Amino acid sequence: MSALHPDLAQMSVDKVLAALGHPIRLAVVRTLAAHGETYCGAIDTGASPSTMTTHWRILRESGVTSQRLDGRRHYMSLRRDDLDALCPGLLDAVLAAPTGDLSR
Amino acid sequence: MSALHPDLAQMSVDKVLAALGHPIRLAVVRTLAAHGETYCGAIDTGASPSTMTTHWRILRESGVTSQRLDGRRHYMSLRRDDLDALCPGLLDAVLAAPTGDLSR
């Protein structure tokens, strides 16, 4: 893929787990799973833009999400096929688990 | 359980994912899954004792492992039933994935 996105061969289970292991990033992943590709500004987590920039980077660099620039807007989507190839059943298990409380 | 171990109701999926999201902790979890309860000193990850103390704490406080003191030895085991209750399929998916390279 691009320099911004690791190939499947460059992805690792531990980095994916670490990327998923935060309540805001988990909420983002649930949103992308439910709605498909989404303009990042449309995902309101209550976090500041700079905090969200870090979360987007961690999700992207682990291979959990891909990012596409259209005009001045970044669109995010879940790399479902690559996640399923890397660790079959992981994403389904995480998405099926009860939603965490973001206010914790 | 004890002050050292969260109850199932106190566990959260994001904290479990974060605990699993490190190559050393993931290697420990694979070892415990393969061998059952294990004396922590018998698990050689190459990390220093103080680093391992931190990893054991993160695993225990997230609910991934339980810790039992017998004499002066700490024995660790995987809280498989609680993990399966919290997020069915997660542990199985993680254990079935290819082993990461600890030397990364």
PDB file of N, CA and C in Angstrom, chain A residues 12-15 17-18 20-23 26 30 86-90 92-94 96-98 100 104, chain B residues 12-15 17-18 20-23 26 30 86-90 92-94 96-98 100 104:
ATOM      1  N   SER A  12       1.117  -6.714  12.565  1.00  0.00           N
ATOM      2  CA  SER A  12       1.315  -7.720  13.609  1.00  0.00           C
ATOM      3  C   SER A  12       0.122  -7.710  14.556  1.00  0.00           C
ATOM      4  N   VAL A  13      -0.159  -8.896  15.090  1.00  0.00           N
ATOM      5  CA  VAL A  13      -1.322  -9.056  15.971  1.00  0.00           C
ATOM      6  C   VAL A  13      -1.199  -8.162  17.196  1.00  0.00           C
ATOM      7  N   ASP A  14       0.007  -8.079  17.776  1.00  0.00           N
ATOM      8  CA  ASP A  14       0.130  -7.268  18.988  1.00  0.00           C
ATOM      9  C   ASP A  14      -0.132  -5.792  18.717  1.00  0.00           C
ATOM     10  N   LYS A  15       0.325  -5.291  17.573  1.00  0.00           N
ATOM     11  CA  LYS A  15       0.080  -3.873  17.264  1.00  0.00           C
ATOM     12  C   LYS A  15      -1.408  -3.616  17.008  1.00  0.00           C
ATOM     13  N   LEU A  17      -3.897  -5.354  18.355  1.00  0.00           N
ATOM     14  CA  LEU A  17      -4.538  -5.410  19.676  1.00  0.00           C
ATOM     15  C   LEU A  17      -4.304  -4.109  20.439  1.00  0.00           C
ATOM     16  N   ALA A  18      -3.070  -3.584  20.373  1.00  0.00           N
ATOM     17  CA  ALA A  18      -2.771  -2.329  21.074  1.00  0.00           C
ATOM     18  C   ALA A  18      -3.597  -1.182  20.480  1.00  0.00           C
ATOM     19  N   LEU A  20      -6.509  -1.412  19.055  1.00  0.00           N
ATOM     20  CA  LEU A  20      -7.908  -1.591  19.453  1.00  0.00           C
ATOM     21  C   LEU A  20      -8.098  -1.341  20.951  1.00  0.00           C
ATOM     22  N   GLY A  21      -6.998  -1.370  21.710  1.00  0.00           N
ATOM     23  CA  GLY A  21      -7.078  -1.333  23.164  1.00  0.00           C
ATOM     24  C   GLY A  21      -7.182   0.055  23.764  1.00  0.00           C
ATOM     25  N   HIS A  22      -8.112   0.844  23.279  1.00  0.00           N
ATOM     26  CA  HIS A  22      -8.391   2.163  23.846  1.00  0.00           C
ATOM     27  C   HIS A  22      -9.871   2.457  23.595  1.00  0.00           C
ATOM     28  N   PRO A  23     -10.579   2.990  24.609  1.00  0.00           N
ATOM     29  CA  PRO A  23     -12.030   3.147  24.433  1.00  0.00           C
ATOM     30  C   PRO A  23     -12.426   4.034  23.250  1.00  0.00           C
ATOM     31  N   LEU A  26     -11.674   2.099  20.010  1.00  0.00           N
ATOM     32  CA  LEU A  26     -12.642   1.011  19.882  1.00  0.00           C
ATOM     33  C   LEU A  26     -13.996   1.562  19.407  1.00  0.00           C
ATOM     34  N   ARG A  30     -15.973   0.593  15.947  1.00  0.00           N
ATOM     35  CA  ARG A  30     -17.390   0.184  15.908  1.00  0.00           C
ATOM     36  C   ARG A  30     -18.177   1.050  14.935  1.00  0.00           C
ATOM     37  N   LEU A  86      -5.115 -11.522   8.996  1.00  0.00           N
ATOM     38  CA  LEU A  86      -4.066 -11.514  10.030  1.00  0.00           C
ATOM     39  C   LEU A  86      -4.463 -12.348  11.238  1.00  0.00           C
ATOM     40  N   CYS A  87      -5.699 -12.177  11.670  1.00  0.00           N
ATOM     41  CA  CYS A  87      -6.144 -12.825  12.911  1.00  0.00           C
ATOM     42  C   CYS A  87      -7.632 -13.155  12.782  1.00  0.00           C
ATOM     43  N   PRO A  88      -7.935 -14.276  12.143  1.00  0.00           N
ATOM     44  CA  PRO A  88      -9.341 -14.612  11.867  1.00  0.00           C
ATOM     45  C   PRO A  88     -10.177 -14.644  13.149  1.00  0.00           C
ATOM     46  N   GLY A  89     -11.311 -13.962  13.118  1.00  0.00           N
ATOM     47  CA  GLY A  89     -12.232 -13.991  14.250  1.00  0.00           C
ATOM     48  C   GLY A  89     -12.032 -12.869  15.252  1.00  0.00           C
ATOM     49  N   LEU A  90     -10.872 -12.218  15.198  1.00  0.00           N
ATOM     50  CA  LEU A  90     -10.594 -11.172  16.190  1.00  0.00           C
ATOM     51  C   LEU A  90     -11.577 -10.008  16.068  1.00  0.00           C
ATOM     52  N   ASP A  92     -14.474  -9.775  14.573  1.00  0.00           N
ATOM     53  CA  ASP A  92     -15.853 -10.183  14.869  1.00  0.00           C
ATOM     54  C   ASP A  92     -16.077 -10.287  16.376  1.00  0.00           C
ATOM     55  N   ALA A  93     -15.100 -10.864  17.079  1.00  0.00           N
ATOM     56  CA  ALA A  93     -15.240 -11.022  18.537  1.00  0.00           C
ATOM     57  C   ALA A  93     -15.297  -9.657  19.216  1.00  0.00           C
ATOM     58  N   VAL A  94     -14.433  -8.758  18.784  1.00  0.00           N
ATOM     59  CA  VAL A  94     -14.379  -7.426  19.404  1.00  0.00           C
ATOM     60  C   VAL A  94     -15.665  -6.649  19.116  1.00  0.00           C
ATOM     61  N   ALA A  96     -18.579  -7.848  18.517  1.00  0.00           N
ATOM     62  CA  ALA A  96     -19.749  -8.469  19.147  1.00  0.00           C
ATOM     63  C   ALA A  96     -19.784  -8.224  20.656  1.00  0.00           C
ATOM     64  N   ALA A  97     -18.668  -7.795  21.227  1.00  0.00           N
ATOM     65  CA  ALA A  97     -18.618  -7.580  22.682  1.00  0.00           C
ATOM     66  C   ALA A  97     -19.421  -6.332  23.048  1.00  0.00           C
ATOM     67  N   PRO A  98     -19.909  -6.268  24.279  1.00  0.00           N
ATOM     68  CA  PRO A  98     -20.672  -5.095  24.711  1.00  0.00           C
ATOM     69  C   PRO A  98     -19.840  -3.825  24.554  1.00  0.00           C
ATOM     70  N   GLY A 100     -18.122  -0.424  25.357  1.00  0.00           N
ATOM     71  CA  GLY A 100     -17.577   0.206  26.558  1.00  0.00           C
ATOM     72  C   GLY A 100     -18.193   1.577  26.757  1.00  0.00           C
ATOM     73  N   ARG A 104     -15.833   6.627  30.895  1.00  0.00           N
ATOM     74  CA  ARG A 104     -14.986   6.108  31.966  1.00  0.00           C
ATOM     75  C   ARG A 104     -13.673   6.873  32.053  1.00  0.00           C
TER      76      ARG A 104
ATOM     77  N   SER B  12     -12.953  -4.610  31.261  1.00  0.00           N
ATOM     78  CA  SER B  12     -13.454  -3.990  30.028  1.00  0.00           C
ATOM     79  C   SER B  12     -12.662  -4.508  28.837  1.00  0.00           C
ATOM     80  N   VAL B  13     -13.360  -4.580  27.718  1.00  0.00           N
ATOM     81  CA  VAL B  13     -12.753  -5.124  26.503  1.00  0.00           C
ATOM     82  C   VAL B  13     -11.532  -4.310  26.091  1.00  0.00           C
ATOM     83  N   ASP B  14     -11.633  -2.980  26.187  1.00  0.00           N
ATOM     84  CA  ASP B  14     -10.495  -2.170  25.739  1.00  0.00           C
ATOM     85  C   ASP B  14      -9.256  -2.417  26.602  1.00  0.00           C
ATOM     86  N   LYS B  15      -9.442  -2.573  27.921  1.00  0.00           N
ATOM     87  CA  LYS B  15      -8.278  -2.825  28.794  1.00  0.00           C
ATOM     88  C   LYS B  15      -7.677  -4.205  28.510  1.00  0.00           C
ATOM     89  N   LEU B  17      -7.771  -5.751  25.583  1.00  0.00           N
ATOM     90  CA  LEU B  17      -7.061  -5.622  24.306  1.00  0.00           C
ATOM     91  C   LEU B  17      -5.721  -4.923  24.502  1.00  0.00           C
ATOM     92  N   ALA B  18      -5.721  -3.868  25.310  1.00  0.00           N
ATOM     93  CA  ALA B  18      -4.471  -3.140  25.563  1.00  0.00           C
ATOM     94  C   ALA B  18      -3.461  -4.055  26.272  1.00  0.00           C
ATOM     95  N   LEU B  20      -3.268  -7.294  26.038  1.00  0.00           N
ATOM     96  CA  LEU B  20      -2.792  -8.292  25.067  1.00  0.00           C
ATOM     97  C   LEU B  20      -1.909  -7.652  23.996  1.00  0.00           C
ATOM     98  N   GLY B  21      -1.986  -6.327  23.866  1.00  0.00           N
ATOM     99  CA  GLY B  21      -1.339  -5.632  22.757  1.00  0.00           C
ATOM    100  C   GLY B  21       0.126  -5.302  22.982  1.00  0.00           C
ATOM    101  N   HIS B  22       0.895  -6.281  23.371  1.00  0.00           N
ATOM    102  CA  HIS B  22       2.346  -6.108  23.520  1.00  0.00           C
ATOM    103  C   HIS B  22       2.987  -7.467  23.260  1.00  0.00           C
ATOM    104  N   PRO B  23       4.086  -7.517  22.486  1.00  0.00           N
ATOM    105  CA  PRO B  23       4.637  -8.826  22.107  1.00  0.00           C
ATOM    106  C   PRO B  23       5.032  -9.698  23.299  1.00  0.00           C
ATOM    107  N   LEU B  26       1.818 -10.894  25.032  1.00  0.00           N
ATOM    108  CA  LEU B  26       1.170 -11.873  24.174  1.00  0.00           C
ATOM    109  C   LEU B  26       1.899 -13.220  24.252  1.00  0.00           C
ATOM    110  N   ARG B  30       0.324 -16.793  25.560  1.00  0.00           N
ATOM    111  CA  ARG B  30       0.428 -18.054  24.794  1.00  0.00           C
ATOM    112  C   ARG B  30       1.038 -19.156  25.658  1.00  0.00           C
ATOM    113  N   LEU B  86     -16.418 -12.186  28.909  1.00  0.00           N
ATOM    114  CA  LEU B  86     -16.345 -10.762  28.567  1.00  0.00           C
ATOM    115  C   LEU B  86     -16.427 -10.542  27.070  1.00  0.00           C
ATOM    116  N   CYS B  87     -15.688 -11.344  26.321  1.00  0.00           N
ATOM    117  CA  CYS B  87     -15.576 -11.129  24.868  1.00  0.00           C
ATOM    118  C   CYS B  87     -15.409 -12.490  24.194  1.00  0.00           C
ATOM    119  N   PRO B  88     -16.534 -13.191  23.978  1.00  0.00           N
ATOM    120  CA  PRO B  88     -16.457 -14.551  23.434  1.00  0.00           C
ATOM    121  C   PRO B  88     -15.681 -14.591  22.110  1.00  0.00           C
ATOM    122  N   GLY B  89     -14.753 -15.525  22.036  1.00  0.00           N
ATOM    123  CA  GLY B  89     -14.018 -15.712  20.783  1.00  0.00           C
ATOM    124  C   GLY B  89     -12.720 -14.933  20.707  1.00  0.00           C
ATOM    125  N   LEU B  90     -12.569 -13.921  21.551  1.00  0.00           N
ATOM    126  CA  LEU B  90     -11.369 -13.082  21.465  1.00  0.00           C
ATOM    127  C   LEU B  90     -10.095 -13.880  21.752  1.00  0.00           C
ATOM    128  N   ASP B  92      -9.556 -17.101  21.825  1.00  0.00           N
ATOM    129  CA  ASP B  92      -9.322 -18.157  20.835  1.00  0.00           C
ATOM    130  C   ASP B  92      -8.717 -17.574  19.555  1.00  0.00           C
ATOM    131  N   ALA B  93      -9.252 -16.423  19.114  1.00  0.00           N
ATOM    132  CA  ALA B  93      -8.743 -15.804  17.885  1.00  0.00           C
ATOM    133  C   ALA B  93      -7.290 -15.387  18.060  1.00  0.00           C
ATOM    134  N   VAL B  94      -6.981 -14.799  19.205  1.00  0.00           N
ATOM    135  CA  VAL B  94      -5.617 -14.317  19.448  1.00  0.00           C
ATOM    136  C   VAL B  94      -4.641 -15.494  19.538  1.00  0.00           C
ATOM    137  N   ALA B  96      -4.943 -18.393  18.197  1.00  0.00           N
ATOM    138  CA  ALA B  96      -4.832 -19.107  16.920  1.00  0.00           C
ATOM    139  C   ALA B  96      -3.990 -18.349  15.895  1.00  0.00           C
ATOM    140  N   ALA B  97      -3.774 -17.053  16.127  1.00  0.00           N
ATOM    141  CA  ALA B  97      -3.018 -16.247  15.165  1.00  0.00           C
ATOM    142  C   ALA B  97      -1.546 -16.630  15.212  1.00  0.00           C
ATOM    143  N   PRO B  98      -0.825 -16.406  14.125  1.00  0.00           N
ATOM    144  CA  PRO B  98       0.601 -16.729  14.095  1.00  0.00           C
ATOM    145  C   PRO B  98       1.350 -15.997  15.203  1.00  0.00           C
ATOM    146  N   GLY B 100       3.983 -13.800  17.040  1.00  0.00           N
ATOM    147  CA  GLY B 100       4.822 -12.670  16.674  1.00  0.00           C
ATOM    148  C   GLY B 100       6.271 -12.971  16.993  1.00  0.00           C
ATOM    149  N   ARG B 104      11.443  -8.376  17.562  1.00  0.00           N
ATOM    150  CA  ARG B 104      11.155  -7.133  16.862  1.00  0.00           C
ATOM    151  C   ARG B 104      11.432  -5.914  17.749  1.00  0.00           C
TER     152      ARG B 104
END
